[in-house]
CSV table of C-alpha atoms in Angstrom, one decimal:
chain,number,residue,atom,x,y,z
A,24,MET,CA,61.3,132.1,102.5
A,25,PRO,CA,64.7,130.9,101.1
A,26,CYS,CA,65.5,131.2,97.4
A,27,LEU,CA,65.3,128.1,95.2
A,28,THR,CA,68.6,126.4,94.1
A,29,GLY,CA,70.0,128.2,91.2
A,30,CYS,CA,68.4,131.5,92.0
A,31,PRO,CA,70.9,134.4,91.5
A,32,ASN,CA,69.7,135.9,94.8
A,33,ALA,CA,70.2,132.7,96.8
A,34,ARG,CA,72.9,132.8,99.5
A,35,GLU,CA,75.9,130.6,98.9
A,36,ARG,CA,76.2,127.8,101.4
A,37,ALA,CA,79.1,128.1,103.9
A,38,ARG,CA,82.1,126.1,102.8
A,39,ALA,CA,84.5,124.1,105.0
A,40,GLY,CA,87.1,124.0,102.2
A,41,THR,CA,87.8,122.8,98.7
A,42,CYS,CA,88.7,119.2,97.7
A,43,THR,CA,92.3,119.0,96.5
A,44,ASP,CA,91.3,116.2,94.1
A,45,CYS,CA,88.2,117.4,92.3
A,46,ALA,CA,88.3,121.1,93.2
A,47,GLN,CA,84.7,121.1,94.3
A,48,PRO,CA,83.5,122.7,97.5
A,49,ILE,CA,83.4,120.8,100.8
A,50,TYR,CA,80.4,121.7,102.9
A,51,PRO,CA,80.1,121.3,106.7
A,52,GLY,CA,78.9,117.8,107.6
A,53,GLU,CA,80.5,116.1,104.6
A,54,GLU,CA,82.9,113.3,105.2
A,55,VAL,CA,86.5,114.4,104.4
A,56,VAL,CA,90.0,113.0,104.6
A,57,ASP,CA,92.8,115.4,105.8
A,58,ILE,CA,96.2,114.4,104.4
A,59,ASP,CA,98.9,116.8,105.5
A,60,GLY,CA,96.4,119.7,105.6
A,61,ASP,CA,94.9,119.0,102.2
A,62,LEU,CA,91.2,118.1,102.3
A,63,TYR,CA,89.6,115.4,100.1
A,64,HIS,CA,86.0,114.2,99.8
A,65,LEU,CA,85.9,110.7,101.2
A,66,GLU,CA,84.3,109.7,97.8
A,67,CYS,CA,87.3,111.1,95.9
A,68,ILE,CA,89.7,109.1,98.1
A,69,GLU,CA,87.6,105.9,97.7
A,70,ARG,CA,87.9,106.2,93.9
A,71,MET,CA,91.7,106.5,94.0
A,72,SER,CA,94.0,103.5,93.2
A,73,THR,CA,96.4,102.1,95.8
A,74,THR,CA,99.3,103.7,93.9
A,75,GLU,CA,97.6,107.1,94.0
A,76,LEU,CA,97.0,106.8,97.7
A,77,LEU,CA,100.5,105.8,98.4
A,78,ALA,CA,101.8,108.8,96.5
A,79,LEU,CA,99.5,111.1,98.5
A,80,MET,CA,101.1,109.8,101.6
A,81,GLY,CA,104.6,110.4,100.3
A,82,TYR,CA,105.5,106.9,99.3
A,83,CYS,CA,107.2,106.0,96.0
A,84,VAL,CA,106.1,103.0,94.1
A,85,CYS,CA,109.1,101.9,91.9
A,86,ALA,CA,110.7,98.9,90.3
A,87,ALA,CA,112.9,96.7,92.5
A,88,GLU,CA,116.6,96.7,91.6
A,89,VAL,CA,119.1,93.9,92.0
């Protein structure tokens, strides 16, 4: 019989990686976004502003000049 959650003897679930945004584990089966090898929970990406997403993709948002 498996240990209950929080039991010090419980086995740690296998991880697929760590989210670059929130630093929480990513577990197999979770929806993730891979941006240049960095993994993000889909939920973390959905919470980001457009400006933050553009910066993640390497774009610079700046003021126009004359």
